[in-house]
């Protein structure tokens, strides 16, 4: 089964899942169709299996610790996320590149980032985010998604994990600052991240 998921990871990282066939996977894995179908019923099921592990690892790393230095904690969480992406590069690229779960409108990445969004609100004490706070945080999470995929696709990864994590944290600070001043309670709560 590991041969199949490893082969599928490499294929999904190179292209969208809809273009990958069972024949592609079994050829790359060097296994028979019978073995494939013993473990999986479809390419969609393999894709789900590949990204579930990566997605769960991301979610497990998202919880922000209680600290007075929100900025440093945000950098730490981003560092952990990027380190995981680097360590499991092929499945991470598959997760980021394939924007939708096969047969649904749900994005695995969106589910991971929804958890991240909820964690940010929890940490700054926002029960129900305002529209402006939600748009700001979601813009930042989309920025992380796009920039992480570009970083993984870059091959040589000229930018270090520390540099990228610091830059992404600075991006959130900039998004918050450009939206202020405002009387929006959600945005005022988000300023706690600024320290």
PDB file of C-alpha atoms in Angstrom:
ATOM      1  CA  UNK A   1       0.000   0.000   0.000  1.00  0.00           C
ATOM      2  CA  UNK A   2       2.884   2.381   0.761  1.00  0.00           C
ATOM      3  CA  UNK A   3       4.253   1.846  -2.779  1.00  0.00           C
ATOM      4  CA  UNK A   4       0.911   2.937  -4.191  1.00  0.00           C
ATOM      5  CA  UNK A   5       0.575   6.051  -2.041  1.00  0.00           C
ATOM      6  CA  UNK A   6       4.205   7.056  -2.687  1.00  0.00           C
ATOM      7  CA  UNK A   7       3.732   6.707  -6.438  1.00  0.00           C
ATOM      8  CA  UNK A   8       0.425   8.544  -6.288  1.00  0.00           C
ATOM      9  CA  UNK A   9       1.993  11.344  -4.223  1.00  0.00           C
ATOM     10  CA  UNK A  10       4.585  11.957  -6.911  1.00  0.00           C
ATOM     11  CA  UNK A  11       1.949  11.981  -9.647  1.00  0.00           C
ATOM     12  CA  UNK A  12      -0.462  14.235  -7.738  1.00  0.00           C
ATOM     13  CA  UNK A  13       2.375  16.656  -6.982  1.00  0.00           C
ATOM     14  CA  UNK A  14       3.076  16.984 -10.701  1.00  0.00           C
ATOM     15  CA  UNK A  15      -0.492  17.479 -11.939  1.00  0.00           C
ATOM     16  CA  UNK A  16      -4.096  17.783 -10.813  1.00  0.00           C
ATOM     17  CA  UNK A  17      -5.649  14.553  -9.572  1.00  0.00           C
ATOM     18  CA  UNK A  18      -8.227  14.391 -12.380  1.00  0.00           C
ATOM     19  CA  UNK A  19      -5.424  13.795 -14.899  1.00  0.00           C
ATOM     20  CA  UNK A  20      -3.960  10.826 -12.989  1.00  0.00           C
ATOM     21  CA  UNK A  21      -5.178   7.341 -13.928  1.00  0.00           C
ATOM     22  CA  UNK A  22      -4.997   3.970 -12.217  1.00  0.00           C
ATOM     23  CA  UNK A  23      -2.629   2.890 -15.010  1.00  0.00           C
ATOM     24  CA  UNK A  24      -0.314   5.818 -14.189  1.00  0.00           C
ATOM     25  CA  UNK A  25      -0.228   4.870 -10.521  1.00  0.00           C
ATOM     26  CA  UNK A  26       0.338   1.123 -10.978  1.00  0.00           C
ATOM     27  CA  UNK A  27       3.031   1.742 -13.604  1.00  0.00           C
ATOM     28  CA  UNK A  28       4.886   4.165 -11.378  1.00  0.00           C
ATOM     29  CA  UNK A  29       4.487   1.939  -8.302  1.00  0.00           C
ATOM     30  CA  UNK A  30       5.450  -1.212 -10.182  1.00  0.00           C
ATOM     31  CA  UNK A  31       2.426  -3.100  -8.876  1.00  0.00           C
ATOM     32  CA  UNK A  32      -0.476  -4.899 -10.505  1.00  0.00           C
ATOM     33  CA  UNK A  33      -3.968  -3.519 -10.968  1.00  0.00           C
ATOM     34  CA  UNK A  34      -5.187  -6.350  -8.744  1.00  0.00           C
ATOM     35  CA  UNK A  35      -3.016  -5.107  -5.886  1.00  0.00           C
ATOM     36  CA  UNK A  36      -4.210  -1.557  -6.478  1.00  0.00           C
ATOM     37  CA  UNK A  37      -7.864  -2.595  -6.340  1.00  0.00           C
ATOM     38  CA  UNK A  38      -7.253  -4.715  -3.251  1.00  0.00           C
ATOM     39  CA  UNK A  39      -6.505  -1.486  -1.368  1.00  0.00           C
ATOM     40  CA  UNK A  40      -8.330   1.237  -3.299  1.00  0.00           C
ATOM     41  CA  UNK A  41     -11.450   1.510  -5.390  1.00  0.00           C
ATOM     42  CA  UNK A  42     -10.377   4.555  -7.410  1.00  0.00           C
ATOM     43  CA  UNK A  43      -7.803   7.274  -7.994  1.00  0.00           C
ATOM     44  CA  UNK A  44      -9.991   9.560  -5.898  1.00  0.00           C
ATOM     45  CA  UNK A  45      -9.664   7.221  -2.932  1.00  0.00           C
ATOM     46  CA  UNK A  46      -5.865   7.130  -3.272  1.00  0.00           C
ATOM     47  CA  UNK A  47      -5.780  10.913  -3.487  1.00  0.00           C
ATOM     48  CA  UNK A  48      -7.852  11.179  -0.333  1.00  0.00           C
ATOM     49  CA  UNK A  49      -5.563   8.752   1.468  1.00  0.00           C
ATOM     50  CA  UNK A  50      -2.451  10.678   0.424  1.00  0.00           C
ATOM     51  CA  UNK A  51      -3.677  14.085   1.499  1.00  0.00           C
ATOM     52  CA  UNK A  52      -5.450  13.016   4.695  1.00  0.00           C
ATOM     53  CA  UNK A  53      -2.183  12.238   6.442  1.00  0.00           C
ATOM     54  CA  UNK A  54      -0.588  15.508   5.396  1.00  0.00           C
ATOM     55  CA  UNK A  55      -3.692  17.526   6.232  1.00  0.00           C
ATOM     56  CA  UNK A  56      -3.953  15.968   9.692  1.00  0.00           C
ATOM     57  CA  UNK A  57      -0.297  16.730  10.371  1.00  0.00           C
ATOM     58  CA  UNK A  58      -0.888  20.356   9.396  1.00  0.00           C
ATOM     59  CA  UNK A  59      -3.952  20.630  11.629  1.00  0.00           C
ATOM     60  CA  UNK A  60      -2.059  19.085  14.561  1.00  0.00           C
ATOM     61  CA  UNK A  61       0.603  21.790  14.266  1.00  0.00           C
ATOM     62  CA  UNK A  62      -1.789  24.736  14.091  1.00  0.00           C
ATOM     63  CA  UNK A  63      -2.581  25.245  17.754  1.00  0.00           C
ATOM     64  CA  UNK A  64      -1.082  28.493  18.968  1.00  0.00           C
ATOM     65  CA  UNK A  65       0.453  28.385  22.425  1.00  0.00           C
ATOM     66  CA  UNK A  66      -0.495  30.924  25.072  1.00  0.00           C
ATOM     67  CA  UNK A  67       2.188  33.592  25.006  1.00  0.00           C
ATOM     68  CA  UNK A  68       2.622  37.331  25.286  1.00  0.00           C
ATOM     69  CA  UNK A  69       4.609  37.338  22.043  1.00  0.00           C
ATOM     70  CA  UNK A  70       1.933  36.611  19.414  1.00  0.00           C
ATOM     71  CA  UNK A  71       4.303  37.539  16.600  1.00  0.00           C
ATOM     72  CA  UNK A  72       6.916  34.963  17.639  1.00  0.00           C
ATOM     73  CA  UNK A  73       4.219  32.322  18.108  1.00  0.00           C
ATOM     74  CA  UNK A  74       2.830  33.014  14.634  1.00  0.00           C
ATOM     75  CA  UNK A  75       6.321  32.650  13.164  1.00  0.00           C
ATOM     76  CA  UNK A  76       6.724  29.350  15.057  1.00  0.00           C
ATOM     77  CA  UNK A  77       3.458  27.942  13.688  1.00  0.00           C
ATOM     78  CA  UNK A  78       4.325  29.053  10.150  1.00  0.00           C
ATOM     79  CA  UNK A  79       7.798  27.576  10.565  1.00  0.00           C
ATOM     80  CA  UNK A  80       6.267  24.233  11.608  1.00  0.00           C
ATOM     81  CA  UNK A  81       3.847  24.334   8.660  1.00  0.00           C
ATOM     82  CA  UNK A  82       6.612  25.110   6.142  1.00  0.00           C
ATOM     83  CA  UNK A  83       8.951  22.533   7.672  1.00  0.00           C
ATOM     84  CA  UNK A  84       6.220  19.907   7.280  1.00  0.00           C
ATOM     85  CA  UNK A  85       5.694  20.986   3.661  1.00  0.00           C
ATOM     86  CA  UNK A  86       9.407  20.622   3.018  1.00  0.00           C
ATOM     87  CA  UNK A  87       9.658  17.240   4.736  1.00  0.00           C
ATOM     88  CA  UNK A  88       6.686  15.769   2.881  1.00  0.00           C
ATOM     89  CA  UNK A  89       7.130  17.856  -0.227  1.00  0.00           C
ATOM     90  CA  UNK A  90       5.298  15.654  -2.726  1.00  0.00           C
ATOM     91  CA  UNK A  91       2.125  15.093  -0.681  1.00  0.00           C
ATOM     92  CA  UNK A  92       2.172  18.741   0.412  1.00  0.00           C
ATOM     93  CA  UNK A  93       2.341  19.858  -3.204  1.00  0.00           C
ATOM     94  CA  UNK A  94      -0.469  17.434  -4.005  1.00  0.00           C
ATOM     95  CA  UNK A  95      -2.527  18.884  -1.161  1.00  0.00           C
ATOM     96  CA  UNK A  96      -1.936  22.482  -2.238  1.00  0.00           C
ATOM     97  CA  UNK A  97      -2.187  21.878  -5.993  1.00  0.00           C
ATOM     98  CA  UNK A  98      -5.438  19.885  -5.958  1.00  0.00           C
ATOM     99  CA  UNK A  99      -7.847  22.471  -4.745  1.00  0.00           C
ATOM    100  CA  UNK A 100     -10.921  20.248  -4.404  1.00  0.00           C
ATOM    101  CA  UNK A 101     -11.745  16.909  -2.951  1.00  0.00           C
ATOM    102  CA  UNK A 102     -12.871  14.694  -5.834  1.00  0.00           C
ATOM    103  CA  UNK A 103     -16.651  14.678  -6.171  1.00  0.00           C
ATOM    104  CA  UNK A 104     -17.205  17.542  -3.734  1.00  0.00           C
ATOM    105  CA  UNK A 105     -16.940  21.289  -3.494  1.00  0.00           C
ATOM    106  CA  UNK A 106     -14.758  20.962  -0.393  1.00  0.00           C
ATOM    107  CA  UNK A 107     -11.079  21.763  -0.566  1.00  0.00           C
ATOM    108  CA  UNK A 108      -8.748  19.842   1.734  1.00  0.00           C
ATOM    109  CA  UNK A 109      -6.598  22.950   1.925  1.00  0.00           C
ATOM    110  CA  UNK A 110      -9.672  25.017   2.762  1.00  0.00           C
ATOM    111  CA  UNK A 111     -10.480  22.657   5.624  1.00  0.00           C
ATOM    112  CA  UNK A 112      -6.923  22.947   6.981  1.00  0.00           C
ATOM    113  CA  UNK A 113      -6.958  26.716   6.653  1.00  0.00           C
ATOM    114  CA  UNK A 114     -10.435  26.937   8.185  1.00  0.00           C
ATOM    115  CA  UNK A 115      -8.943  25.315  11.280  1.00  0.00           C
ATOM    116  CA  UNK A 116      -6.097  27.837  11.145  1.00  0.00           C
ATOM    117  CA  UNK A 117      -8.600  30.675  10.836  1.00  0.00           C
ATOM    118  CA  UNK A 118     -10.581  29.402  13.832  1.00  0.00           C
ATOM    119  CA  UNK A 119      -7.362  29.109  15.845  1.00  0.00           C
ATOM    120  CA  UNK A 120      -6.432  32.725  15.096  1.00  0.00           C
ATOM    121  CA  UNK A 121      -9.865  33.916  16.231  1.00  0.00           C
ATOM    122  CA  UNK A 122      -9.643  31.776  19.367  1.00  0.00           C
ATOM    123  CA  UNK A 123      -6.229  33.154  20.238  1.00  0.00           C
ATOM    124  CA  UNK A 124      -7.208  36.816  19.888  1.00  0.00           C
ATOM    125  CA  UNK A 125     -10.552  36.273  21.634  1.00  0.00           C
ATOM    126  CA  UNK A 126     -12.940  36.688  18.705  1.00  0.00           C
ATOM    127  CA  UNK A 127     -16.055  34.572  19.194  1.00  0.00           C
ATOM    128  CA  UNK A 128     -17.775  35.553  15.966  1.00  0.00           C
ATOM    129  CA  UNK A 129     -15.486  37.385  13.517  1.00  0.00           C
ATOM    130  CA  UNK A 130     -16.720  40.464  11.731  1.00  0.00           C
ATOM    131  CA  UNK A 131     -16.839  40.493   7.946  1.00  0.00           C
ATOM    132  CA  UNK A 132     -13.721  42.681   7.754  1.00  0.00           C
ATOM    133  CA  UNK A 133     -11.746  40.495  10.180  1.00  0.00           C
ATOM    134  CA  UNK A 134     -12.789  37.366   8.275  1.00  0.00           C
ATOM    135  CA  UNK A 135     -11.761  38.884   4.919  1.00  0.00           C
ATOM    136  CA  UNK A 136      -8.395  39.965   6.324  1.00  0.00           C
ATOM    137  CA  UNK A 137      -7.549  36.566   7.810  1.00  0.00           C
ATOM    138  CA  UNK A 138      -8.763  34.661   4.747  1.00  0.00           C
ATOM    139  CA  UNK A 139      -6.745  36.918   2.441  1.00  0.00           C
ATOM    140  CA  UNK A 140      -3.681  36.112   4.505  1.00  0.00           C
ATOM    141  CA  UNK A 141      -4.355  32.362   4.494  1.00  0.00           C
ATOM    142  CA  UNK A 142      -4.810  32.438   0.705  1.00  0.00           C
ATOM    143  CA  UNK A 143      -1.492  34.254   0.499  1.00  0.00           C
ATOM    144  CA  UNK A 144       0.129  31.468   2.542  1.00  0.00           C
ATOM    145  CA  UNK A 145      -1.385  28.795   0.296  1.00  0.00           C
ATOM    146  CA  UNK A 146      -0.232  30.437  -2.941  1.00  0.00           C
ATOM    147  CA  UNK A 147       3.224  31.398  -1.701  1.00  0.00           C
ATOM    148  CA  UNK A 148       3.885  27.998  -0.135  1.00  0.00           C
ATOM    149  CA  UNK A 149       3.027  26.214  -3.380  1.00  0.00           C
ATOM    150  CA  UNK A 150       5.253  28.626  -5.333  1.00  0.00           C
ATOM    151  CA  UNK A 151       8.036  28.000  -2.805  1.00  0.00           C
ATOM    152  CA  UNK A 152       7.645  24.221  -3.114  1.00  0.00           C
ATOM    153  CA  UNK A 153       7.473  24.421  -6.913  1.00  0.00           C
ATOM    154  CA  UNK A 154      10.615  26.575  -7.007  1.00  0.00           C
ATOM    155  CA  UNK A 155      12.843  23.530  -6.677  1.00  0.00           C
ATOM    156  CA  UNK A 156      15.917  25.260  -5.272  1.00  0.00           C
ATOM    157  CA  UNK A 157      13.948  27.037  -2.555  1.00  0.00           C
ATOM    158  CA  UNK A 158      16.254  30.081  -2.420  1.00  0.00           C
ATOM    159  CA  UNK A 159      14.180  31.456   0.424  1.00  0.00           C
ATOM    160  CA  UNK A 160      14.720  29.655   3.727  1.00  0.00           C
ATOM    161  CA  UNK A 161      11.885  28.504   5.951  1.00  0.00           C
ATOM    162  CA  UNK A 162      12.757  31.219   8.472  1.00  0.00           C
ATOM    163  CA  UNK A 163      12.722  33.921   5.790  1.00  0.00           C
ATOM    164  CA  UNK A 164       9.407  32.775   4.332  1.00  0.00           C
ATOM    165  CA  UNK A 165       7.772  32.422   7.775  1.00  0.00           C
ATOM    166  CA  UNK A 166       8.948  35.912   8.741  1.00  0.00           C
ATOM    167  CA  UNK A 167       7.744  37.383   5.449  1.00  0.00           C
ATOM    168  CA  UNK A 168       4.330  35.731   5.760  1.00  0.00           C
ATOM    169  CA  UNK A 169       3.988  37.031   9.315  1.00  0.00           C
ATOM    170  CA  UNK A 170       4.910  40.514   8.085  1.00  0.00           C
ATOM    171  CA  UNK A 171       2.218  40.120   5.408  1.00  0.00           C
ATOM    172  CA  UNK A 172      -0.451  39.576   8.084  1.00  0.00           C
ATOM    173  CA  UNK A 173       0.786  42.609  10.013  1.00  0.00           C
ATOM    174  CA  UNK A 174       0.623  44.676   6.806  1.00  0.00           C
ATOM    175  CA  UNK A 175      -2.909  43.476   6.022  1.00  0.00           C
ATOM    176  CA  UNK A 176      -4.060  44.419   9.516  1.00  0.00           C
ATOM    177  CA  UNK A 177      -2.337  47.815   9.416  1.00  0.00           C
ATOM    178  CA  UNK A 178      -3.664  48.734   5.981  1.00  0.00           C
ATOM    179  CA  UNK A 179      -7.202  48.022   7.188  1.00  0.00           C
ATOM    180  CA  UNK A 180      -6.811  50.231  10.279  1.00  0.00           C
ATOM    181  CA  UNK A 181      -7.894  52.648  11.605  1.00  0.00           C
ATOM    182  CA  UNK A 182     -11.350  51.279  11.963  1.00  0.00           C
ATOM    183  CA  UNK A 183     -14.056  50.895  14.544  1.00  0.00           C
ATOM    184  CA  UNK A 184     -14.524  47.273  13.473  1.00  0.00           C
ATOM    185  CA  UNK A 185     -14.337  45.177  16.666  1.00  0.00           C
ATOM    186  CA  UNK A 186     -12.930  42.147  14.843  1.00  0.00           C
ATOM    187  CA  UNK A 187     -10.097  44.163  13.345  1.00  0.00           C
ATOM    188  CA  UNK A 188      -9.346  45.773  16.685  1.00  0.00           C
ATOM    189  CA  UNK A 189      -9.091  42.278  18.206  1.00  0.00           C
ATOM    190  CA  UNK A 190      -6.728  41.206  15.420  1.00  0.00           C
ATOM    191  CA  UNK A 191      -4.365  44.034  16.372  1.00  0.00           C
ATOM    192  CA  UNK A 192      -3.403  41.877  19.371  1.00  0.00           C
ATOM    193  CA  UNK A 193      -1.289  39.925  16.896  1.00  0.00           C
ATOM    194  CA  UNK A 194       0.709  43.102  16.281  1.00  0.00           C
ATOM    195  CA  UNK A 195       1.906  43.020  19.877  1.00  0.00           C
TER     196      UNK A 195
END
